[in-house]
Short mmCIF file of C-alpha atoms in Angstrom, two decimals:
data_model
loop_
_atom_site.label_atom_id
_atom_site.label_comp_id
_atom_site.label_asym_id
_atom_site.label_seq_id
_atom_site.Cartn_x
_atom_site.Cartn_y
_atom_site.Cartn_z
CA UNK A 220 110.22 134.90 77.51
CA UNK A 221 112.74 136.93 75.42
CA UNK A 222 115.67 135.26 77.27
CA UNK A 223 114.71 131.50 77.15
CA UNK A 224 113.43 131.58 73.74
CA UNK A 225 116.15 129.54 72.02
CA UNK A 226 117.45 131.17 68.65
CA UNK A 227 116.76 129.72 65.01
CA UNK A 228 120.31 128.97 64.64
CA UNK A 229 120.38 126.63 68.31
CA UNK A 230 117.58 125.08 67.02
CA UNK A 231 118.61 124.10 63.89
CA UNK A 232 122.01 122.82 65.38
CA UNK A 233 119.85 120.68 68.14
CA UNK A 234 117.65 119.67 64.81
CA UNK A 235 120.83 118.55 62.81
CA UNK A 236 122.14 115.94 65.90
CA UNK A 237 118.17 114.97 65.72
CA UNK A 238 118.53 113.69 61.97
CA UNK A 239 121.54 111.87 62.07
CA UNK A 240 120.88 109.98 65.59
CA UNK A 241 117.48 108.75 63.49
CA UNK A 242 119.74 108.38 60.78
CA UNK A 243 122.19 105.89 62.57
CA UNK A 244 119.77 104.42 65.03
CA UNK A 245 116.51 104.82 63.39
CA UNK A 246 113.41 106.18 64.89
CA UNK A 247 111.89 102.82 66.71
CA UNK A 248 115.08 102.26 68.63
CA UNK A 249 115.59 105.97 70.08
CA UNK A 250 111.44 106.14 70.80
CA UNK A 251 111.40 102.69 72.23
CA UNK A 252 114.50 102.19 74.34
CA UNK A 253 113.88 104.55 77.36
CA UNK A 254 113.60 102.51 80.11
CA UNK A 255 111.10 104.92 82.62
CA UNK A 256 111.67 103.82 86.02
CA UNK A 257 108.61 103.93 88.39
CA UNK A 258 108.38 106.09 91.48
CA UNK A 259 109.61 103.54 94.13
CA UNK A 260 110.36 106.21 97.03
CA UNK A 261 109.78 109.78 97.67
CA UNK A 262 113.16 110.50 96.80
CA UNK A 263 113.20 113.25 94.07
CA UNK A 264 109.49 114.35 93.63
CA UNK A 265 108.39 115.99 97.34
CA UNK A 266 109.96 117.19 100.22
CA UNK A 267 108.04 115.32 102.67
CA UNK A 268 111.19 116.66 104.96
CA UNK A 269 113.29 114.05 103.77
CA UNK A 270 115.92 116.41 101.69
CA UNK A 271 118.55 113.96 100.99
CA UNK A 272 118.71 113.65 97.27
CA UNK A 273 117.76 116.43 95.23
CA UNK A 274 114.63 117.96 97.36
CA UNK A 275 112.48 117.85 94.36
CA UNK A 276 111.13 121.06 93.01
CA UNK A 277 107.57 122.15 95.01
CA UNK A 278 108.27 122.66 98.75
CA UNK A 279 105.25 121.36 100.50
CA UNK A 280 106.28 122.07 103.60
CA UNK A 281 107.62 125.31 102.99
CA UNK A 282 110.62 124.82 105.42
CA UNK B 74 124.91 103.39 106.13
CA UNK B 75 126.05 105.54 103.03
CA UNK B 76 123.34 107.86 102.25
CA UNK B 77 123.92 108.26 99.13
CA UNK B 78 122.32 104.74 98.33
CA UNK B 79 119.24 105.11 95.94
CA UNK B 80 119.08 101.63 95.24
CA UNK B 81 117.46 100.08 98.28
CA UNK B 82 113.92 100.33 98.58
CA UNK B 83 113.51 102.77 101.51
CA UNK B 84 110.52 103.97 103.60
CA UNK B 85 110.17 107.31 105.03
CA UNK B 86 108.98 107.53 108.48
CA UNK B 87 108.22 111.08 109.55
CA UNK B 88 108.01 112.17 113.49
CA UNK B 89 105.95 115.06 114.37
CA UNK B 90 108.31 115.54 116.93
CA UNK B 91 107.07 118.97 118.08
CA UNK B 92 104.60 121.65 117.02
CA UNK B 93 106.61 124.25 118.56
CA UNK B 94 109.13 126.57 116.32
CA UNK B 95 111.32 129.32 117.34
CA UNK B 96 110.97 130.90 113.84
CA UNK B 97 107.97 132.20 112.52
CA UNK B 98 108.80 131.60 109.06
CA UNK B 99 106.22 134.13 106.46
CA UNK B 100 105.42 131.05 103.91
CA UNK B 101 105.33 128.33 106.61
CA UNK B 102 102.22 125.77 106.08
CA UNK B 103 101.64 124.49 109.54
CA UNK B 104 98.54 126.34 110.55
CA UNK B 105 98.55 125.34 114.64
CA UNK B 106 102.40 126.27 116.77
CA UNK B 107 101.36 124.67 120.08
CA UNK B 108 104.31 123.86 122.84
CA UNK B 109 103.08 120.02 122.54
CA UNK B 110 105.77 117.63 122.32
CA UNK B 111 105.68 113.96 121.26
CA UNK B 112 106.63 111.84 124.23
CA UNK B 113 109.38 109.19 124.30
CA UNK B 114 107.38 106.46 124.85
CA UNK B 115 104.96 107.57 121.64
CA UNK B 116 108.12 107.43 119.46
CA UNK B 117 109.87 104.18 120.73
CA UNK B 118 106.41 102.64 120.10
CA UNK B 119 106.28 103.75 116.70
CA UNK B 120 109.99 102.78 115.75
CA UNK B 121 108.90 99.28 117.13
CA UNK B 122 105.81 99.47 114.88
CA UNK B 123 107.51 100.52 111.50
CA UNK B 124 110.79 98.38 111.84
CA UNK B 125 108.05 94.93 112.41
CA UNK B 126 105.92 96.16 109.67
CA UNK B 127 107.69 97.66 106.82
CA UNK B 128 107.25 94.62 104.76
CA UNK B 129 108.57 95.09 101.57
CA UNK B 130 111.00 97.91 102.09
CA UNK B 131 114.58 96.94 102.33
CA UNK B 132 115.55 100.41 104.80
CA UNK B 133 113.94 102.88 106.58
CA UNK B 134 114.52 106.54 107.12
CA UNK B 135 113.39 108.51 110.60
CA UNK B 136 112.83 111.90 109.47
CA UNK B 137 112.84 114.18 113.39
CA UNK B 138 110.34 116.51 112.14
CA UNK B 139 108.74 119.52 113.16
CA UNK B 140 108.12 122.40 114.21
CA UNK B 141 111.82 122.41 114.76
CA UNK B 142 112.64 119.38 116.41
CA UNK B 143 115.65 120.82 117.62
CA UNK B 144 113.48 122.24 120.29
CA UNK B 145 113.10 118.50 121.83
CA UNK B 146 116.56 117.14 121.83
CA UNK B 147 116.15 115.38 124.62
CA UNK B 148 113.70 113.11 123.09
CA UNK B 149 115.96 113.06 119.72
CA UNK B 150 119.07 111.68 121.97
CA UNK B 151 116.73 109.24 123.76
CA UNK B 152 115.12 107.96 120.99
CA UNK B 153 118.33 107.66 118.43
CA UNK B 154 120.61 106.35 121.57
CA UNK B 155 117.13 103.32 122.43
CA UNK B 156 117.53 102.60 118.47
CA UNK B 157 120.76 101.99 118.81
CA UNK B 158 120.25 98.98 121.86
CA UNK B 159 117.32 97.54 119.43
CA UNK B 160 117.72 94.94 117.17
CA UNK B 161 115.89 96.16 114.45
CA UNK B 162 116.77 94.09 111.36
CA UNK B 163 116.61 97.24 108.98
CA UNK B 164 119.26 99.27 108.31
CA UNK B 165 117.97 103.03 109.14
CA UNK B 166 119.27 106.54 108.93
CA UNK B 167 117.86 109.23 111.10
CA UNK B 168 117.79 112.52 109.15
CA UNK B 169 116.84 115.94 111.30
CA UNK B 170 115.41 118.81 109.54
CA UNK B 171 116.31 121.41 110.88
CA UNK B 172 116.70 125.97 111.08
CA UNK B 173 119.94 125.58 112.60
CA UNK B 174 119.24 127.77 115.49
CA UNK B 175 120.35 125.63 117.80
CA UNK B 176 122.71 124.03 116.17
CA UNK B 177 125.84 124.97 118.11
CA UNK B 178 127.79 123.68 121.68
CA UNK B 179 126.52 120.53 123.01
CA UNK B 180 123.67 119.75 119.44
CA UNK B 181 126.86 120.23 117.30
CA UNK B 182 128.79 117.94 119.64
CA UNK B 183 126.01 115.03 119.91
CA UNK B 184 125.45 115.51 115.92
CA UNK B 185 128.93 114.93 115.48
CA UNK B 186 129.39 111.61 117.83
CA UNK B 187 126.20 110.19 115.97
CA UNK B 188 127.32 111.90 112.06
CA UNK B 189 127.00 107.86 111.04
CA UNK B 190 123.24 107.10 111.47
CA UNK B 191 121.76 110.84 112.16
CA UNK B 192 122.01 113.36 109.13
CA UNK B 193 120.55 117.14 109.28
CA UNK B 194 119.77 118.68 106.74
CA UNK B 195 119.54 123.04 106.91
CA UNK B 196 116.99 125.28 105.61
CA UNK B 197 118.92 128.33 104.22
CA UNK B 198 116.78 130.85 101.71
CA UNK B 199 120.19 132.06 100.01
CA UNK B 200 121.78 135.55 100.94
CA UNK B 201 120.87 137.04 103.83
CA UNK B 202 118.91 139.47 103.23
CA UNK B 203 116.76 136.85 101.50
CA UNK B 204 116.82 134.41 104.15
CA UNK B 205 116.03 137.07 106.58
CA UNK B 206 113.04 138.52 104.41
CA UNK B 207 111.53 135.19 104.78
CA UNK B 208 112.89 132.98 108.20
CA UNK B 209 112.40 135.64 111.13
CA UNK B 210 116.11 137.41 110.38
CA UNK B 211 118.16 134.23 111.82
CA UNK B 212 120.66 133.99 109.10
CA UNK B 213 123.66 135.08 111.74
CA UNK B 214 122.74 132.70 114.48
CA UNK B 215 122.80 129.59 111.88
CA UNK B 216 126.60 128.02 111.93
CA UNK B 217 126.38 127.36 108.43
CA UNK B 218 130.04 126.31 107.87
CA UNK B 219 128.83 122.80 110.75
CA UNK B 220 126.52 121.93 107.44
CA UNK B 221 128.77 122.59 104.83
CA UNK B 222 131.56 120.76 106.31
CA UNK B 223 130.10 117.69 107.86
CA UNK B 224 126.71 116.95 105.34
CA UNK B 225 128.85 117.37 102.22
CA UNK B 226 126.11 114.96 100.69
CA UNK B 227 123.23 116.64 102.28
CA UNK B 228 121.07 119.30 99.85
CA UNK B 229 120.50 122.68 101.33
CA UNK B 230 116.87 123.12 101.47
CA UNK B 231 116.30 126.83 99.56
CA UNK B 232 112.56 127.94 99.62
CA UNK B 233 111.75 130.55 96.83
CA UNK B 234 109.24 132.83 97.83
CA UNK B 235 106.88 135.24 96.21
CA UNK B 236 108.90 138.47 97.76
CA UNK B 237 112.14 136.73 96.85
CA UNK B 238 111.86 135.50 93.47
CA UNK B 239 112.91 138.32 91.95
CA UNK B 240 116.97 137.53 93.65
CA UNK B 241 116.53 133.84 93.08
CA UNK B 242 119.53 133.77 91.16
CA UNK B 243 121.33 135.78 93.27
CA UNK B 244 120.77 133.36 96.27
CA UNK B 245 121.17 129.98 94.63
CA UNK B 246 124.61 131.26 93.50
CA UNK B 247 125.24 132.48 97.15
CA UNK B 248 124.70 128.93 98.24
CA UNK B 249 126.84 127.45 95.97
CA UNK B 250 129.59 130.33 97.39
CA UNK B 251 129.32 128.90 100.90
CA UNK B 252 130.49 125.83 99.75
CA UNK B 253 126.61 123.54 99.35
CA UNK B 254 127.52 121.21 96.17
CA UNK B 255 123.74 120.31 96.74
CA UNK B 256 121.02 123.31 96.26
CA UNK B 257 117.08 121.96 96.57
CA UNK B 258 115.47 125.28 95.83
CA UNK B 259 111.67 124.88 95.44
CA UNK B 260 108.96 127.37 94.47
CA UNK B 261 106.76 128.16 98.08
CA UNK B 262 103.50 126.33 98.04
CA UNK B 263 99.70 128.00 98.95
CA UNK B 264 101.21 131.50 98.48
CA UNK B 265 100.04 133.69 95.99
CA UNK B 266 102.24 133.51 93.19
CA UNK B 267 99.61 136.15 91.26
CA UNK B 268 102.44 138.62 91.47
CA UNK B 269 103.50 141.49 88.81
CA UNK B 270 105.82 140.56 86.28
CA UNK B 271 106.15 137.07 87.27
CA UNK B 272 106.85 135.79 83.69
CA UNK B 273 109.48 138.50 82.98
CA UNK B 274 111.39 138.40 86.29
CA UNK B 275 111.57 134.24 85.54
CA UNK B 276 112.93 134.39 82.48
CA UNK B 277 115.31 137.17 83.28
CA UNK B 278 116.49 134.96 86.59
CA UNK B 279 116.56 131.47 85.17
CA UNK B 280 118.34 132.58 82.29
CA UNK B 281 120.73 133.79 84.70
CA UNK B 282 120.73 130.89 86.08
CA UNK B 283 121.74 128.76 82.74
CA UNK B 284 124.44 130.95 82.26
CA UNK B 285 125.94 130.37 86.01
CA UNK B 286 125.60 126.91 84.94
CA UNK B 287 127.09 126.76 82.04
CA UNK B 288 129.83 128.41 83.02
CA UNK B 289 130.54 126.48 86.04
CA UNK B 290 129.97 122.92 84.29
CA UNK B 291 131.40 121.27 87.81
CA UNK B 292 128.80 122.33 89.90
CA UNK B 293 125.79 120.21 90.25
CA UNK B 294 122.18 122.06 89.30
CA UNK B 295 120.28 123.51 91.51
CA UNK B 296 117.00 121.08 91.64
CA UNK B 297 115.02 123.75 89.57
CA UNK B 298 116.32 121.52 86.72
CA UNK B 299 115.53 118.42 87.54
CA UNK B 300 113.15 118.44 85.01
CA UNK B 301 113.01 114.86 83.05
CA UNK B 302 112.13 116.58 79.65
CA UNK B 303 111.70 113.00 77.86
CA UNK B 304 108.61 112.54 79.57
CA UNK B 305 106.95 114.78 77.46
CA UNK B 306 107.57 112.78 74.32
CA UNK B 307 105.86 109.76 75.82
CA UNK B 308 102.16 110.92 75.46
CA UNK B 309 100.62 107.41 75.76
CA UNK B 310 101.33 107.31 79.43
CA UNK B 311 99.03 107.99 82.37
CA UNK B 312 100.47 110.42 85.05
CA UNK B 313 102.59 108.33 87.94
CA UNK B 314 101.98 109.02 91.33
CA UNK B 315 103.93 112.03 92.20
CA UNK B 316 105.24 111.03 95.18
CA UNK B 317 105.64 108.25 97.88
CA UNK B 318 102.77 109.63 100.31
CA UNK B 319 100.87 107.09 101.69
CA UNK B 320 102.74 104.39 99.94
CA UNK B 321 106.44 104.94 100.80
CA UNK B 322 106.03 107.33 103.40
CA UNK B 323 104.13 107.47 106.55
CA UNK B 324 103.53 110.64 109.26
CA UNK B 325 103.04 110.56 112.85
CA UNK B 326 101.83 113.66 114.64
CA UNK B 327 102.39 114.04 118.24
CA UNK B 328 99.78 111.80 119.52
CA UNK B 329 101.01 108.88 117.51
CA UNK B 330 98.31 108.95 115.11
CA UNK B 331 99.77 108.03 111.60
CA UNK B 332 99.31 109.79 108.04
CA UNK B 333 99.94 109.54 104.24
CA UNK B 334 102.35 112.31 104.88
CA UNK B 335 103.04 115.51 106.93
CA UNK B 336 100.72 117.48 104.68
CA UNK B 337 97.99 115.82 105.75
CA UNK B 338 98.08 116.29 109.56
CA UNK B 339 96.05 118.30 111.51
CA UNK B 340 98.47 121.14 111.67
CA UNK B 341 98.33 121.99 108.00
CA UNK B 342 94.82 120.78 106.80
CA UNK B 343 91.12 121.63 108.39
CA UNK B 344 90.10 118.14 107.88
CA UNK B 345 92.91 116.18 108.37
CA UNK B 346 92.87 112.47 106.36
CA UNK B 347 94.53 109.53 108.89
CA UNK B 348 96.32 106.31 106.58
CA UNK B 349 93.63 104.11 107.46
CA UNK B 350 91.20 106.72 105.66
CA UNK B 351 92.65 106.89 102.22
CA UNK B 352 94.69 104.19 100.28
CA UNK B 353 96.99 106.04 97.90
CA UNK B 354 97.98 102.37 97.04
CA UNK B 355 94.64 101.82 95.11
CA UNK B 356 94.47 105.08 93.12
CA UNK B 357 93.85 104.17 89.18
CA UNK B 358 94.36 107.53 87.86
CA UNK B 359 96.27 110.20 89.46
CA UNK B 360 95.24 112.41 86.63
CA UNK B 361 93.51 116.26 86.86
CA UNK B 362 90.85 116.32 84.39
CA UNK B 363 91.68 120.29 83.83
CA UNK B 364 95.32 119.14 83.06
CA UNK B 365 94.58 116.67 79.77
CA UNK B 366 95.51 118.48 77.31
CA UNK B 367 98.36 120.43 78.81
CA UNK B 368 101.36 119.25 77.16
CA UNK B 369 103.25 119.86 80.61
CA UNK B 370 101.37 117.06 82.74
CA UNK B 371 103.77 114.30 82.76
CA UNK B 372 106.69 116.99 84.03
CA UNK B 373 104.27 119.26 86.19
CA UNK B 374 104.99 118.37 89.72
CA UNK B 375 101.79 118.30 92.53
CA UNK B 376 101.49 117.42 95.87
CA UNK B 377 98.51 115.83 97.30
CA UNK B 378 98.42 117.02 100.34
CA UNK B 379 98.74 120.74 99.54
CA UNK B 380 95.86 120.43 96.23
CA UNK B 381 93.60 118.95 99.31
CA UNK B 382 94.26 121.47 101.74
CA UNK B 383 94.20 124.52 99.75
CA UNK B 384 91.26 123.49 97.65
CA UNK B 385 89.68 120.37 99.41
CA UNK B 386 90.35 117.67 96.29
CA UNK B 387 93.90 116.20 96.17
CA UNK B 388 94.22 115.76 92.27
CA UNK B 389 92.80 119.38 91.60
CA UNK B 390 96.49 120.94 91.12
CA UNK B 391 96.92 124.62 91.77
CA UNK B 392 96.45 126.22 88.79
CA UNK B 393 97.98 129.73 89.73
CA UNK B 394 101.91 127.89 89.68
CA UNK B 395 101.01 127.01 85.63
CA UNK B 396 103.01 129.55 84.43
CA UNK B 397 106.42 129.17 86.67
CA UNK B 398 106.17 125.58 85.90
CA UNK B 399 106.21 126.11 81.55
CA UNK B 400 108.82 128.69 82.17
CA UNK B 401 110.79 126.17 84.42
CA UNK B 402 110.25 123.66 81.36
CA UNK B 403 111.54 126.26 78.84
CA UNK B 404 114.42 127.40 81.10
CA UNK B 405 115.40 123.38 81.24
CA UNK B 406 115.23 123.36 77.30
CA UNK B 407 117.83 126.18 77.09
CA UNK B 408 119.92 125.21 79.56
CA UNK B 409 120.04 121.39 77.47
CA UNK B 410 120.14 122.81 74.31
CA UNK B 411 123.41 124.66 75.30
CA UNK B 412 124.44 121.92 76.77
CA UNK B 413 124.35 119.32 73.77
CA UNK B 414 125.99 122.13 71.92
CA UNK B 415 128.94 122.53 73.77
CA UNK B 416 129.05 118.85 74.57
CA UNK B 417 128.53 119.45 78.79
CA UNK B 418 126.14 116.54 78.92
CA UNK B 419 126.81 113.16 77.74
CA UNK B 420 123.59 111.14 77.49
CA UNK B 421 122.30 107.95 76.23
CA UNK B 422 121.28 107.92 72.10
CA UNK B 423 117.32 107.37 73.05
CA UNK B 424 117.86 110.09 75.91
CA UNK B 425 119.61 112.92 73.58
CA UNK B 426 117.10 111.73 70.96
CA UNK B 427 113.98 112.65 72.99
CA UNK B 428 115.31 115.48 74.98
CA UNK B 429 116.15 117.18 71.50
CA UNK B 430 112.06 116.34 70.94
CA UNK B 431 111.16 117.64 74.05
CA UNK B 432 112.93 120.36 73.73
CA UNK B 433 111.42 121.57 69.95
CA UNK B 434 107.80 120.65 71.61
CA UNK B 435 108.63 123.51 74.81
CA UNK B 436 110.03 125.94 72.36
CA UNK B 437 107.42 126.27 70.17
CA UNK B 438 104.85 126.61 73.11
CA UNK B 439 106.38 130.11 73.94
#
């Protein structure tokens, strides 16, 4: 994992955004607000052979 | 119809068209190639079923299934031209998955005259060498330029193998080269991913991948990362159902007899479960007990049908994918991180918030 390992420095610069998002939002708001939509088709999470949006990321069907 | 409509609530009807194939694919998952075809009649009677029944779903997709249902235009043609003389109060789109084989002359021609309610969609396993390591050496008979050109919206489906892993890179950014805006490359399913090197080749060909990426900012990601990393900071939730089997989706074999999916049919499973058997609707907890304190649940994709045909319980994931799927999660928390950097992604305050989280959680797993 030598080449996906972020360095210090990218995390600390990801960190820094962190701090002043809670900073001008606060932490309730940016925890809270994600709306998480519910499966409601297949779309996006199999590939029951339907491959019109993004054809998910296992290939059941191997085709 | 424009497909590109996520919006409605759609059902997925799947035709077992045919069980035969005129590939013989190395990774494919249907155990029994028979010549049987599903007749005409079996079809209409189905269309008349689903487009009376489908209460609750505001459109309905045909997938023409296989085998490679290519094999049995003539059944495709009747059954799309009947449709049309119906009056089915559903919108519908017929979408044919297909090798692309036969795709040429007279197929291309009939595809073309009905390009407004049938889609196809190719299966193309990158360069091809790669494509012919894995799908019986057709990459020259396949007129891949018909695809590109006329299912601009349409993912290419790219399987990633166990023998081709190690060129993944390679053959997602071929695909992208022949012109596909829309790569769905997915890790093969039931093969043995115990391989040599496995983590090292990943990391070497998904950081590869980031890079390509981020240097070509236009192009839409390959579905590798379509990782929603937020998910990981909400650790109050239960795991959703995966997938619309049995609940959104419904397949037909030949003989008519209907399924939570394709995966469940007698061609791919020794004891095959029908829709009347199993109500996916009712499941409380689609939870593995082996999984709870894995910090990758909520992202970790399964499929049902595959857990209960490789190891007879459908919420017993396959354990022996673990690895490619934290290494998928930590490739997603580069490519982000690079991303917020350089200001590529614009997202939401709550969404930037939590990916940032998600991705300090993934990093200091590894």
């Amino acid at each position: 994992m030598e080449k996906l390992k972020l360095a210090k420095s990218d995390l600390i610069k990801v960190n820094q955004i962190k701090e002043t998002l809670m900073k001008e939002y606060g932490i309730a708001e940016l925890l809270s607000a994600k709306n998480y939509s519910t499966i409601t088709d297949c779309r996006g999470n199999c590939d029951g052979g339907c491959t019109h949006k993004c054809g998910g990321f296992w290939n059941p069907g191997n085709h | 119809m424009n497909i590109n409509d996520v919006d409605p609530k759609r059902k997925i009807v799947m035709l077992t068209l045919t069980e035969n194939c005129n590939l013989n694919c190395i990774y494919c998952f249907e155990k029994a190639k028979t010549k049987k075809v599903m007749s005409i009649e079996t079809a209409k009677n189905i269309l008349t079923y689903e487009f009376n029944n489908s209460i609750g779903f505001d459109e309905i997709e045909i997938d023409l299934f296989g085998g490679e249902p290519t094999l049995c235009m003539n059944v495709i043609k009747e059954l799309v031209e009947w449709t049309y003389n119906q009056n089915f109060h559903k919108p519908y789109i017929f979408f044919l998955e297909t090798n692309g084989i036969l795709v040429h002359d007279d197929i291309q021609e009939w595809l073309l005259k009905n390009i407004e309610c049938v889609c196809a969609g190719l299966s193309l396993d990158g360069m091809k060498e790669t494509h012919n390591k894995n799908r019986s050496n057709s990459y020259d008979k396949i007129d891949i330029d018909f695809f590109v050109k006329n299912y601009p919206d349409q993912s290419i489906r790219m399987t990633i193998n166990n023998n081709t892993v190690s060129t993944l890179s390679k053959d997602i950014i071929h695909l992208h080269s022949l012109g596909f805006d829309k790569v769905a490359s997915t890790f093969a399913h039931g093969v043995d991913w115990n391989i040599d090197n496995l983590i090292e080749i990943l990391d070497d060909e998904l950081q590869k991948l980031c890079n390509f990426y981020l240097a070509n900012p236009e192009l839409k990601e390959c579905s590798i990362f379509d990782m929603d990393l937020t998910k990981l900071v909400q650790t109050d939730k239960k795991p959703e159902k995966w997938c619309g089997t049995g609940t959104h989706m419904v397949s037909y074999d030949i003989n008519g007899e209907s399924y939570p999916c394709h995966t469940f049919q007698e061609n791919t499973t020794s004891n095959p479960i029908k829709l009347k058997d199993f109500d996916f609707g009712c499941v409380k907890d689609f939870g593995d007990k082996k999984c709870l304190n894995c910090i990758f649940e909520s992202i970790c994709p399964t499929c049902y049908g595959m857990n209960y045909a490789n190891n007879g319980n459908m919420f017993d994931r396959d354990k022996s994918i673990c690895n490619i799927v934290k290494i998928t999660a930590l490739a997603v928390s580069y490519l982000r991180t690079k991303q917020i950097e350089t200001n590529i992604v614009k997202m939401e305050s709550n969404d930037l918030y939590q990916t940032i989280q998600a991705i300090e959680i993934i990093q200091n797993q590894f």
